[in-house]
Coordinates of C-alpha atoms in Angstrom, one line a residue:
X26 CA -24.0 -22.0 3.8
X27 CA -22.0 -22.3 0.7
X28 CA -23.5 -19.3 -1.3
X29 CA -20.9 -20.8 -4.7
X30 CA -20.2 -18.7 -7.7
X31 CA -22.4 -15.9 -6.1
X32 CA -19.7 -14.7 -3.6
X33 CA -18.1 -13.5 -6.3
X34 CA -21.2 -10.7 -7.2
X35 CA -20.6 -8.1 -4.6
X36 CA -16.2 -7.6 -5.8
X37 CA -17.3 -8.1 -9.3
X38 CA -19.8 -5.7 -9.3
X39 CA -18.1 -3.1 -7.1
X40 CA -14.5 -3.0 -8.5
X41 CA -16.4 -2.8 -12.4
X42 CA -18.9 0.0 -11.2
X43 CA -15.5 1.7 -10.0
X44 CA -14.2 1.7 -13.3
X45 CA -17.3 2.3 -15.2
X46 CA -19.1 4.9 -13.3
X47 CA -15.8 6.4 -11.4
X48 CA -17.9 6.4 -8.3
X49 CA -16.4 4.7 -5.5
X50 CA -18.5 5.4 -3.0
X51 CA -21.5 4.2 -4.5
X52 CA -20.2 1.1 -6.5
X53 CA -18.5 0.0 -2.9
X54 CA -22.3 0.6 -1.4
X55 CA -24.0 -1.2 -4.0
X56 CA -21.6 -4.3 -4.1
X57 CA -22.0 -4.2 -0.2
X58 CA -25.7 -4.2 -0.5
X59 CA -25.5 -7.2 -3.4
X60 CA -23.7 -8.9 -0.5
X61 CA -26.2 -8.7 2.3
X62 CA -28.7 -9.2 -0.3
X63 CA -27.5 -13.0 -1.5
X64 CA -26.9 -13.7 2.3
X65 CA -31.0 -12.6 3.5
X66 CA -32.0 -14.5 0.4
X67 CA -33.0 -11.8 -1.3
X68 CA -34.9 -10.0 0.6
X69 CA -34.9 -6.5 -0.7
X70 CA -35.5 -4.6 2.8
X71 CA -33.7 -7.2 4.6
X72 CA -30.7 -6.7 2.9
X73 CA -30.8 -3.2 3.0
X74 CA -31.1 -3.2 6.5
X75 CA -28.4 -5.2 7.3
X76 CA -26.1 -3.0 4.7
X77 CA -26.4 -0.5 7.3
X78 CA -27.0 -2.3 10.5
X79 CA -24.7 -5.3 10.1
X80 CA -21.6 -4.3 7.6
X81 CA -21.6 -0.4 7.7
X82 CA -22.0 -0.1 11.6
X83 CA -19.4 -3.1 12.5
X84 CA -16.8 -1.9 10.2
X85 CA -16.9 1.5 12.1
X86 CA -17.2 0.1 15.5
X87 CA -14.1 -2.2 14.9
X88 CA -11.5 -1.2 16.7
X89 CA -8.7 -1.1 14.5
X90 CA -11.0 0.0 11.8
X91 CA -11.7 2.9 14.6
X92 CA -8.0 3.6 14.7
X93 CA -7.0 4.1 11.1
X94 CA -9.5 6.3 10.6
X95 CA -8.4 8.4 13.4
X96 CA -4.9 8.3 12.3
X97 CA -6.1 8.8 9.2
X98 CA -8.1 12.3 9.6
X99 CA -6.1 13.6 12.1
X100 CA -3.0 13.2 10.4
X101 CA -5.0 14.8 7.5
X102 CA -5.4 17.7 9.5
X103 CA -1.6 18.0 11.0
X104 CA -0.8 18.1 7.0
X105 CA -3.0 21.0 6.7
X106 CA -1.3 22.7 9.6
X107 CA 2.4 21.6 8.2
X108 CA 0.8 23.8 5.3
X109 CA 0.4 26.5 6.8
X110 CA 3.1 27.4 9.1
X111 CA 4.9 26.8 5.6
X112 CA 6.7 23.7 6.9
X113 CA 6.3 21.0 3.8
X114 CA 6.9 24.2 1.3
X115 CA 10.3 25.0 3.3
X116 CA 11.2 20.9 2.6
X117 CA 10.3 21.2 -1.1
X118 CA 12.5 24.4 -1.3
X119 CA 15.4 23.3 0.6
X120 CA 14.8 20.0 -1.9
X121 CA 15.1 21.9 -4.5
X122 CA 18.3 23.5 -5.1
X123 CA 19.7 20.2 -4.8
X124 CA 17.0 18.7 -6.9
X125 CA 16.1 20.6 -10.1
X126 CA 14.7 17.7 -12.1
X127 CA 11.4 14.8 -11.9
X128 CA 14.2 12.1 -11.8
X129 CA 15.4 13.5 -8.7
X130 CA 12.0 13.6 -7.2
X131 CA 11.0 10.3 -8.1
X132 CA 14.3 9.2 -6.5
X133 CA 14.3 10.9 -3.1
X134 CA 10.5 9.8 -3.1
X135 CA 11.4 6.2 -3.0
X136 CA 14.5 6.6 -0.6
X137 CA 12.1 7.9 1.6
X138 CA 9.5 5.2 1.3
X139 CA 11.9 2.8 1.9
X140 CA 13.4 4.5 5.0
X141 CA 10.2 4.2 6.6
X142 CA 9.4 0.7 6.5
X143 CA 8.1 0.1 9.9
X144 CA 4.4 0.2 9.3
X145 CA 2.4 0.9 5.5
X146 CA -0.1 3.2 7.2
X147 CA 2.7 5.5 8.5
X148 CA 4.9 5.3 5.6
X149 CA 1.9 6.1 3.1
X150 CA 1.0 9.6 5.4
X151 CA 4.4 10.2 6.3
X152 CA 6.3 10.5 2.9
X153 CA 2.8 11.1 0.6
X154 CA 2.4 14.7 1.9
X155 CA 6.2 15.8 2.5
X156 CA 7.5 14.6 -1.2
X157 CA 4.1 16.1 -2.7
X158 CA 5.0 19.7 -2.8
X159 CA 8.5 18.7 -4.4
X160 CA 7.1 16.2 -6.6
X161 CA 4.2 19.0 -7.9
X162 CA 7.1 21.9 -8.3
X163 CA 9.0 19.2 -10.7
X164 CA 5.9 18.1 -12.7
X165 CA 6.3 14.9 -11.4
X166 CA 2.0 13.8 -12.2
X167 CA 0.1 12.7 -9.1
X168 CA 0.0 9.4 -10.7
X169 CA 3.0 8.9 -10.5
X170 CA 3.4 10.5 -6.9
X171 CA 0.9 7.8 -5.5
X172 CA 2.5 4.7 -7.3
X173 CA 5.5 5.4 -5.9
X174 CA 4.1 5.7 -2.1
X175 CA 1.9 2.7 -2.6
X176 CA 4.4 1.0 -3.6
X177 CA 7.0 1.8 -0.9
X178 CA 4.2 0.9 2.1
X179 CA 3.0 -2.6 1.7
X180 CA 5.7 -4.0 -0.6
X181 CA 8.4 -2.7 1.8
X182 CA 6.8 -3.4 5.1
X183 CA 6.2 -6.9 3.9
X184 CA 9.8 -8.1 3.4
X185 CA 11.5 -5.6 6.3
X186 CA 12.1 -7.6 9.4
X187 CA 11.2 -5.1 12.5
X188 CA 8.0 -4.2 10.8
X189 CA 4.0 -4.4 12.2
X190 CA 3.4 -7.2 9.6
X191 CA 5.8 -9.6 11.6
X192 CA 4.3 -10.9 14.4
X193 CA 0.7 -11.5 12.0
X194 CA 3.4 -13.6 9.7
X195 CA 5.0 -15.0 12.6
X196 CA 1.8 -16.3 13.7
X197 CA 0.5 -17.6 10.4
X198 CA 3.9 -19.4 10.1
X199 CA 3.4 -21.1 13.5
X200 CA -0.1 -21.7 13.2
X201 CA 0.0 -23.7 9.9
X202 CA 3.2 -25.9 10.7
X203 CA 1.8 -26.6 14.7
X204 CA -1.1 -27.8 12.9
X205 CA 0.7 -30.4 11.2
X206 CA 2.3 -31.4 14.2
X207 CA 5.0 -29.5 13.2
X208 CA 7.3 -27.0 15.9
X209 CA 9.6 -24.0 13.7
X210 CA 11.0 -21.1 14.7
X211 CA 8.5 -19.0 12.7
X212 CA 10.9 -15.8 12.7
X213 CA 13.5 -17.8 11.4
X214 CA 11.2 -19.1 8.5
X215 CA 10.0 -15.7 7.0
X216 CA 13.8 -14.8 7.1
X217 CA 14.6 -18.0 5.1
X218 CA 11.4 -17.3 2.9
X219 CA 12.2 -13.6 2.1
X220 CA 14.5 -14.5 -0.9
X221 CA 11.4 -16.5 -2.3
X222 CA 9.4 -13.1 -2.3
X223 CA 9.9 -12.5 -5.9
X224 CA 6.8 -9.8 -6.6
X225 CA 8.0 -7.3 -3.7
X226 CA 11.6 -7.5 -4.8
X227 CA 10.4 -7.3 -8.7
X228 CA 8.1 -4.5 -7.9
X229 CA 10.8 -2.7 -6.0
X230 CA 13.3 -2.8 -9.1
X231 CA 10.7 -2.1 -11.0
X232 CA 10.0 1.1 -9.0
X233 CA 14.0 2.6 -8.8
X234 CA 14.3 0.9 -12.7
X235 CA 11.4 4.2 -13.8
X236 CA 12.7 6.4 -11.3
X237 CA 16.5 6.3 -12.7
X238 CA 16.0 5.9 -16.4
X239 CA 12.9 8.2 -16.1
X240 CA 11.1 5.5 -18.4
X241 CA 7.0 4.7 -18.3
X242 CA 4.6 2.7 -19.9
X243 CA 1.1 2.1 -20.2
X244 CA -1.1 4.9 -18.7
X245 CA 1.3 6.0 -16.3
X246 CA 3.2 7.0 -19.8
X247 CA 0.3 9.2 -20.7
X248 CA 0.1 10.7 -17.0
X249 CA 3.0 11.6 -17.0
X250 CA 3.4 13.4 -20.3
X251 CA 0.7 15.8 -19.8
X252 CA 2.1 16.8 -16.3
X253 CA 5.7 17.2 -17.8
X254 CA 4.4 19.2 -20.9
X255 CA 0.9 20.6 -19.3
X256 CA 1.6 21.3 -15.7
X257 CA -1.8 19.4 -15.4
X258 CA -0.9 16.9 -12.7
X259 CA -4.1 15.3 -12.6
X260 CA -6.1 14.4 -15.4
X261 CA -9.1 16.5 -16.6
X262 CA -11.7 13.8 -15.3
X263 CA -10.0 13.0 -11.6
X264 CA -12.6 13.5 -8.7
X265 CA -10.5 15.4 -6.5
X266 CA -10.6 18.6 -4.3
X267 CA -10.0 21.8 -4.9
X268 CA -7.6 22.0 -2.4
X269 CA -5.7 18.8 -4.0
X270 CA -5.9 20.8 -7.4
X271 CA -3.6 22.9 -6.6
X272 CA 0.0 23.2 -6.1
X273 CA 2.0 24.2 -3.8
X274 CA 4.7 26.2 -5.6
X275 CA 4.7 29.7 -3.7
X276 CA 7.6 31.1 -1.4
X277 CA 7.0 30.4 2.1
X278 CA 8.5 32.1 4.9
X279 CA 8.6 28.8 6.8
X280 CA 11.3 26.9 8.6
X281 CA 11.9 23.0 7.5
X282 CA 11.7 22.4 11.6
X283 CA 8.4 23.6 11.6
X284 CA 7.2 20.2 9.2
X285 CA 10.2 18.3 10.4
X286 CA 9.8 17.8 14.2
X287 CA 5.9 17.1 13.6
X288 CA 7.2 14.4 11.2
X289 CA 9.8 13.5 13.3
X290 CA 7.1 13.1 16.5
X291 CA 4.8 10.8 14.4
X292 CA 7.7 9.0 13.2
X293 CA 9.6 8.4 16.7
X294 CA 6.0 7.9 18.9
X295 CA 4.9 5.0 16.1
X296 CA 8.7 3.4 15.9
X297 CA 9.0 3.5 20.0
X298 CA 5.2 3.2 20.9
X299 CA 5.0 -0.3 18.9
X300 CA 8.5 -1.8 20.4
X301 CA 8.0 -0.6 24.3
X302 CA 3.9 -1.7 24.2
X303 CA 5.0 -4.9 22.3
X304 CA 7.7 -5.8 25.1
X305 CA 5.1 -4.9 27.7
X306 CA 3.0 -7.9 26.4
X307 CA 5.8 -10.3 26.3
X308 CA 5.8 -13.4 28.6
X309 CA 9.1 -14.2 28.2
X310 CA 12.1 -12.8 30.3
X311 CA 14.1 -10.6 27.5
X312 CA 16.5 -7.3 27.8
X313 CA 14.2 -4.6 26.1
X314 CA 17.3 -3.1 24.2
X315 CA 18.2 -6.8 23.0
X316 CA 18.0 -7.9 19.6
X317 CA 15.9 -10.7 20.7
X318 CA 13.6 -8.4 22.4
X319 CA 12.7 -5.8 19.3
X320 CA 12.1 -8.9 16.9
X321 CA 9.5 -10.2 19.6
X322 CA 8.3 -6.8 21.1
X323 CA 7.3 -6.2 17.5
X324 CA 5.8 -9.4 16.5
X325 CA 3.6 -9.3 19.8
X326 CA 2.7 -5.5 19.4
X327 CA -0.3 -4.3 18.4
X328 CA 0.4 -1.1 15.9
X329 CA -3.2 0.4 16.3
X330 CA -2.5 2.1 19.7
X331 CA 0.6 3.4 19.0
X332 CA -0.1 4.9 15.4
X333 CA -3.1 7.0 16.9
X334 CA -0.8 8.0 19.9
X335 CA 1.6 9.7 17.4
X336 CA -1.0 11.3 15.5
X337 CA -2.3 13.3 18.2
X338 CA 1.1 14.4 19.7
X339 CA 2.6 15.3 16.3
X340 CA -0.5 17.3 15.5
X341 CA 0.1 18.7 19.1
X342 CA 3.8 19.6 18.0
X343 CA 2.8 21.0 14.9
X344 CA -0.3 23.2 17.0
X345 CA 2.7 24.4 18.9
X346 CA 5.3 25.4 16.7
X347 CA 2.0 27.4 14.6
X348 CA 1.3 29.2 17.6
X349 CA 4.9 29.9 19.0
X350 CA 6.9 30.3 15.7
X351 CA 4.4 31.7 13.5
X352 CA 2.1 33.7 16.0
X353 CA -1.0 32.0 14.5
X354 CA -4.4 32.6 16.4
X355 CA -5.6 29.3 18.3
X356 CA -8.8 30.1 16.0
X357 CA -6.6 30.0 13.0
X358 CA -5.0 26.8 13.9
X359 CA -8.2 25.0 15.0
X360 CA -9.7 26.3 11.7
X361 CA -6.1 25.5 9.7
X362 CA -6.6 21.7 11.3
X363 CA -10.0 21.5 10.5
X364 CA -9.8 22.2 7.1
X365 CA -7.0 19.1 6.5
X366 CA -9.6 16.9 8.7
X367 CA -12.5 17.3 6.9
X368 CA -10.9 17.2 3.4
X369 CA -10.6 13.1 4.2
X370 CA -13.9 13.0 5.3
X371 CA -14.6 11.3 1.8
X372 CA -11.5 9.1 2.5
X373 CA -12.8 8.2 6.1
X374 CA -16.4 7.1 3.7
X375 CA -14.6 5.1 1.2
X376 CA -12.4 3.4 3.8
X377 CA -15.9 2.2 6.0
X378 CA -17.1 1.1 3.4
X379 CA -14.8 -0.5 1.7
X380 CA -14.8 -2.6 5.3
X381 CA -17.7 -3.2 4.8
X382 CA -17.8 -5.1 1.6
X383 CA -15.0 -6.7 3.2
X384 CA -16.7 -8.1 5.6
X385 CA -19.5 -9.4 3.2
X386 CA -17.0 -10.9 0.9
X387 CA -15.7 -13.0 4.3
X388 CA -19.1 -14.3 5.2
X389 CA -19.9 -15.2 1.6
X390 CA -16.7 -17.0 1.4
X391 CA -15.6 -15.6 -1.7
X392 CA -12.0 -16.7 -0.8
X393 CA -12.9 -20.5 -0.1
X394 CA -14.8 -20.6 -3.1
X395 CA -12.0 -19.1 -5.0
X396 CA -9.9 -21.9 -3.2
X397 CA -11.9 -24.8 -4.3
X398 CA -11.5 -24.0 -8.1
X399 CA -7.3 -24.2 -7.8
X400 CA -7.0 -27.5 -5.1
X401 CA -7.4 -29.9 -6.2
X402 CA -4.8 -32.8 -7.7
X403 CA -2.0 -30.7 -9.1
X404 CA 2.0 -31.4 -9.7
X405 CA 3.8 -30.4 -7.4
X406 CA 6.1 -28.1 -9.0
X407 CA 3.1 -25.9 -9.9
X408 CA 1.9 -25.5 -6.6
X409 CA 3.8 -22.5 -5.4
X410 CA 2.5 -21.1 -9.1
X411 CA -0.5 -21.8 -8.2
X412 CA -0.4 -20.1 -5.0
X413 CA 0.7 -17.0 -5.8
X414 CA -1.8 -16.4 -8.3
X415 CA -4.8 -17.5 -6.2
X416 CA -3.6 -14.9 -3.0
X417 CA -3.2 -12.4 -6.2
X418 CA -6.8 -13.3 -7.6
X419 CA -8.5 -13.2 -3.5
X420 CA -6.4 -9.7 -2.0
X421 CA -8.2 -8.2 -5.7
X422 CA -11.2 -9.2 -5.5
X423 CA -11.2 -8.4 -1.5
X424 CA -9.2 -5.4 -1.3
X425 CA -7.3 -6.6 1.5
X426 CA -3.4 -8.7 1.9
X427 CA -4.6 -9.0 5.8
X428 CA -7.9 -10.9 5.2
X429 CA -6.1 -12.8 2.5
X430 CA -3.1 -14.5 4.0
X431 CA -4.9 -16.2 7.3
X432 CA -7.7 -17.9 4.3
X433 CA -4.8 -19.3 1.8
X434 CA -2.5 -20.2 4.7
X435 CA -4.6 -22.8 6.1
X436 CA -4.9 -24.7 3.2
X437 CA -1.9 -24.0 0.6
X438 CA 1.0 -24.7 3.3
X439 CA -0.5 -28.4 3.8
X440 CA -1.6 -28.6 0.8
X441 CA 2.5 -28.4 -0.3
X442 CA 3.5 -30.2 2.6
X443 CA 2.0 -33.2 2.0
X444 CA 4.2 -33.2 -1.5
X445 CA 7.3 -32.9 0.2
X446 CA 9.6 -35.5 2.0
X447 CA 10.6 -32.4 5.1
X448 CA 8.1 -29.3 5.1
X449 CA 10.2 -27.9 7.9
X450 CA 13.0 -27.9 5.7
X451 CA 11.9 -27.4 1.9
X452 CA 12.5 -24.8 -1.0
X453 CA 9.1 -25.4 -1.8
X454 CA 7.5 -24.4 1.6
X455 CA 9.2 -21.3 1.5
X456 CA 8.4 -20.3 -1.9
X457 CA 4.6 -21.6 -0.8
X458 CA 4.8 -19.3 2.4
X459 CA 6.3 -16.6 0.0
X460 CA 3.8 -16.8 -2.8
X461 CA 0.9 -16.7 0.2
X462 CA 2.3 -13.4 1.5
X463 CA 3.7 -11.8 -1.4
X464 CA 0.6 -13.1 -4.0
X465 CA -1.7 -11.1 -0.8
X466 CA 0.1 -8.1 -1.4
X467 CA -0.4 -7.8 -4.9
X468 CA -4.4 -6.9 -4.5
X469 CA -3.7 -4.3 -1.8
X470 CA -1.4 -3.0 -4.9
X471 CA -3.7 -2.8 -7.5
X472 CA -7.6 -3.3 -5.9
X473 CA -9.6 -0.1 -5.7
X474 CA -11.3 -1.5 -2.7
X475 CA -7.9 -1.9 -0.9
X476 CA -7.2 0.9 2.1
X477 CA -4.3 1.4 0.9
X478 CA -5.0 2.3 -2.5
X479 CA -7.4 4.6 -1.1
X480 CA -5.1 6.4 1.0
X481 CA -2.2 6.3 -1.1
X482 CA -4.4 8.4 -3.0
X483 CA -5.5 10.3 -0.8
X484 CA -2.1 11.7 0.8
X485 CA -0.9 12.5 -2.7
X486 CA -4.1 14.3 -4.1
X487 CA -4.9 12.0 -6.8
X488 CA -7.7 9.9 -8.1
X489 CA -7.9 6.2 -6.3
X490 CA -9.4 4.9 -10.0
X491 CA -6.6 7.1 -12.0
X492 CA -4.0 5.6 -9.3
X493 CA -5.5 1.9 -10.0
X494 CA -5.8 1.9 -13.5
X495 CA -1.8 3.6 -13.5
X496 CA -0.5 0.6 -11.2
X497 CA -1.8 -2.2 -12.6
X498 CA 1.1 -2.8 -15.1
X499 CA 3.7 -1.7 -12.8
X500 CA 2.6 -4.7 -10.7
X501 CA 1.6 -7.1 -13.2
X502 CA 5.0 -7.0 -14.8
X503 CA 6.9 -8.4 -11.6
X504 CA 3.6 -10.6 -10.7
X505 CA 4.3 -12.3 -14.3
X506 CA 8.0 -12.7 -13.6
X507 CA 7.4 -13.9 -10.1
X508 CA 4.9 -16.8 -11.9
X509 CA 8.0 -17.4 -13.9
X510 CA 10.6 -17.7 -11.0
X511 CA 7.8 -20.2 -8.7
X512 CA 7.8 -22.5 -12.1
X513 CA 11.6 -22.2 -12.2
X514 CA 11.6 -23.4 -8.6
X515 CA 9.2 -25.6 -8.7
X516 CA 10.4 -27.8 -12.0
X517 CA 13.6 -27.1 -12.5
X518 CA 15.2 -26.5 -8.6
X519 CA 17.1 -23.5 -9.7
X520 CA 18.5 -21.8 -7.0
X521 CA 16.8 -18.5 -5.6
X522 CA 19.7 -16.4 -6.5
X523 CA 19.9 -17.1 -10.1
X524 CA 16.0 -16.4 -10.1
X525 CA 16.8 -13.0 -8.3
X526 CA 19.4 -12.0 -10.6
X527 CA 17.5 -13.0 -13.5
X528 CA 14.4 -11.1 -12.6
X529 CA 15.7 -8.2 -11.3
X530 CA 17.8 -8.0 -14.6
X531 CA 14.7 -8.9 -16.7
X532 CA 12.8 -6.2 -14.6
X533 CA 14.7 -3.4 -15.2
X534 CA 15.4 -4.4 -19.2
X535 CA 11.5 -4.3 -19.1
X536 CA 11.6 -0.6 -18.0
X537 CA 14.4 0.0 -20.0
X538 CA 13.2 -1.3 -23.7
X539 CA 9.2 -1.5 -23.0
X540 CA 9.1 2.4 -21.1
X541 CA 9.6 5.2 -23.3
X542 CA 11.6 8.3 -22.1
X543 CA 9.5 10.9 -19.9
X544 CA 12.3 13.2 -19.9
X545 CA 10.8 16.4 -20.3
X546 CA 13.4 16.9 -23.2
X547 CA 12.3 13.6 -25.3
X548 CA 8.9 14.7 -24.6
X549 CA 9.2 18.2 -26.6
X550 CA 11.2 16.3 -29.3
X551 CA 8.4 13.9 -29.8
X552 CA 5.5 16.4 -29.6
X553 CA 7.3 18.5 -32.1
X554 CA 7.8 15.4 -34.1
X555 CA 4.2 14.8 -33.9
X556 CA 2.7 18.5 -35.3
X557 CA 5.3 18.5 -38.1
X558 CA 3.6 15.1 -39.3
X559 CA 0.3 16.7 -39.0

């Protein structure tokens, strides 16, 4: 059934309750129940039913759904126990007499996001909690903290080779061209297609562009000037714990090896988990320790397993070094774990059910619909354009990159392959294939229903609306220039690295004469400036 202009209710209606009411939980339940309500034909009890019985109980019982959240909670609750044994604080301290200011923070944050690149989910619980305790000591505002994790998960892990997006690419690449009759090397193709990835590269400039020249705009300005002259590193109104509240600025007595092999654990067991279960699915006769055999282990591996594997043996590791190195009770350590689990109980909530309106939004075909507005008879020099701004307006409006790509794919590649002489062999195929994946990205940046909006949030102690309303321009600015660049490529043919060089310059001059100084310093100056005008 074509349901129209009203698959677009249940995202409207949830992501502008979000902002209104600041109630996630209940704008994402009543734009799920909006949902299941157009699709029984309004049948009030009908469609509450099925809210609970269809969408809520499905999005638990999927199995990868399953798996996050049990990464999720657990990992949650190894933070707590890194915490306690007075691991993290060690980190922060050792951090410290090296780094003494929030421009060093900001900068060691985003090293670290890009080292691990492997997998979002990991990356986002990996480096959220370990840079927190530096990032709060430094004033750096929670904010800030979470833009910079967001940003380094998805954006990285989309254009990093030996990643657990590749083999989902690999397949969308191979899908779309066999179904043209077409046979690439869809590895290959994402390599050729990465310099056409405009908005990751942007955003990524964009990211080290604030961190260096300590420059904001927008509300992220504001956020960041009451932490610098405040201490208050969330704002008054931000629904977060207590526990999240606070700061962890105390001496510790801990050892950095008591947070670092934990860390370590979850790091090696997700890296080593995905490539070994990955070769074990291969067909194909390939050396393990082969380049050729990573780049397919990973592109056949499913991450799920592995990322719940490491959760439970890091945890394990970290239950071990609290009972050994810090002579903490098994009580104390069960209760120590507890505490971290339960405080993203309200995480594990929002992520069900923000599943759940996902899979609403799917059967209403929101993503069609928003497909048939854009196709239609268009130059072909806008296309890519085009594109990009219909995978931004979809992964919005559905909180999710992963349920975008495989919708726009089907239609967009053909779509500019029938405009072009060789698709197997055209600048405007890859910038198509690039605007698909990059354009997908964008909503899991800046959607409130996204995941990983919601845990970026979560593993940094801040607001999911206060992150979301901080974000936005930091990604629309390099969505903009990445419009620009497909236009450039489209009509005028100019070579990708021109575009890069141009955007990237055009990025950071942004940042640099748009931003306004958040040194702590300039921030005095100006507040002084301000009461002597009063």
């Amino acid at each position: 059934m074509d349901y129209g202009i009203l698959s677009l209710i249940p995202p409207v209606l949830a992501v502008t309750l979000a902002f209104c009411t600041k109630q996630v939980v209940l704008s994402l339940l009543i734009g799920t129940f909006s949902g299941a309500l157009i699709i029984s034909d309004f049948h009030v009890v009908a469609g509450f039913t099925t809210t609970f019985s269809t969408y809520v109980s499905e999005a638990m019982t999927d199995s990868s759904h399953a798996a996050i959240l049990v990464f999720t909670l657990t990992i949650g609750g190894m933070v707590a126990l890194l915490t306690s044994t007075g691991g993290l604080q060690a980190i922060a301290a050792k951090l410290s007499k090296r780094i003494k200011n929030p421009r060093g923070a900001q900068i060691i944050t985003s090293i670290l996001g890009c080292l691990v690149f492997f997998d979002d989910y990991a990356n986002i619980l990996v480096v959220g909690p370990t840079a927190r305790p530096l990032s709060d000591s430094l004033r750096v505002s929670r904010e800030k903290q979470t833009y910079i994790v967001h940003t380094t998960a998805g954006i990285v892990a989309g254009i990093a080779v030996m990643t657990t997006w590749i083999g989902f690419e690999i397949g969308l690449v191979n899908d779309s061209f066999a179904d043209m009759g077409y046979e690439v090397n869809g590895f290959g193709t994402i390599l050729r297609n990465i310099p056409y990835m405009f908005y990751n590269i942007f955003a990524i400039v964009i990211l080290f562009a604030v961190a260096i020249m300590v420059r904001d705009f927008g509300p992220m300005y504001k956020a960041e000037k009451r932490a610098r002259l405040t201490g208050k590193l969330v704002a008054d109104d931000a629904q977060v714990s207590e526990e999240d509240m606070s700061s962890v600025q105390e001496e510790t007595t801990g050892k950095i090896y008591y947070a670092v092999l934990p860390i370590l654990t979850l790091v090696l067991v997700i890296f080593f988990g995905i490539w070994i279960s990955g070769y074990r699915s291969l067909e194909t006769d390939v050396s393990l320790f082969s380049w050729e055999g990573l780049r397919l282990s990973f592109g056949e591996a499913d991450p799920m397993p592995p990322i719940v594997w490491a959760a439970v043996l890091s945890t394990l590791v970290a239950a071990v070094i609290a009972k050994l190195g810090c002579k903490m009770s098994i009580k104390n350590i069960y209760q120590s774990w507890l505490g971290g689990f339960c405080g993203l109980c309200e995480v594990g909530i929002i992520l069900v059910l923000a599943w759940s309106i996902g899979g609403v939004i799917a059967q209403l075909g929101t993503a069609d619909y928003l497909i048939s507005i854009v196709a239609g008879n268009v130059p072909a020099g806008i296309l890519p354009a085009i594109i990009f701004v219909t995978s931004c307006v979809i992964s919005f409006c559905t909180g999710t990159s992963w349920g975008t790509m495989p919708v726009v794919f089907p239609i967009a590649i053909p779509l500019m392959a029938a405009m072009v002489e060789d698709p197997t062999d055209s600048p405007l195929i890859l910038a198509s294939i690039a605007a698909v994946l990059s354009g997908s990205i964008f909503g899991d940046q800046t959607s409130p229903i996204s995941d990983s909006s919601i845990i970026s949030a979560a593993s940094t102690g801040c607001d999911v609306l206060h992150h979301i309303k901080t974000e936005i321009p930091y990604s629309v600015v390099p969505a903009g220039l990445a419009v620009i660049g497909y236009l450039l490529i489209g009509f005028a043919g100019l070579p990708t690295l021109i575009l890069l060089a141009a955007g990237m310059a055009a990025a950071a001059l942004i940042v640099r004469f748009v931003g306004k100084s958040t040194k702590t310093e300039d921030l005095r100056k100006e507040y002084d400036n301000e009461d002597q005008n009063l």
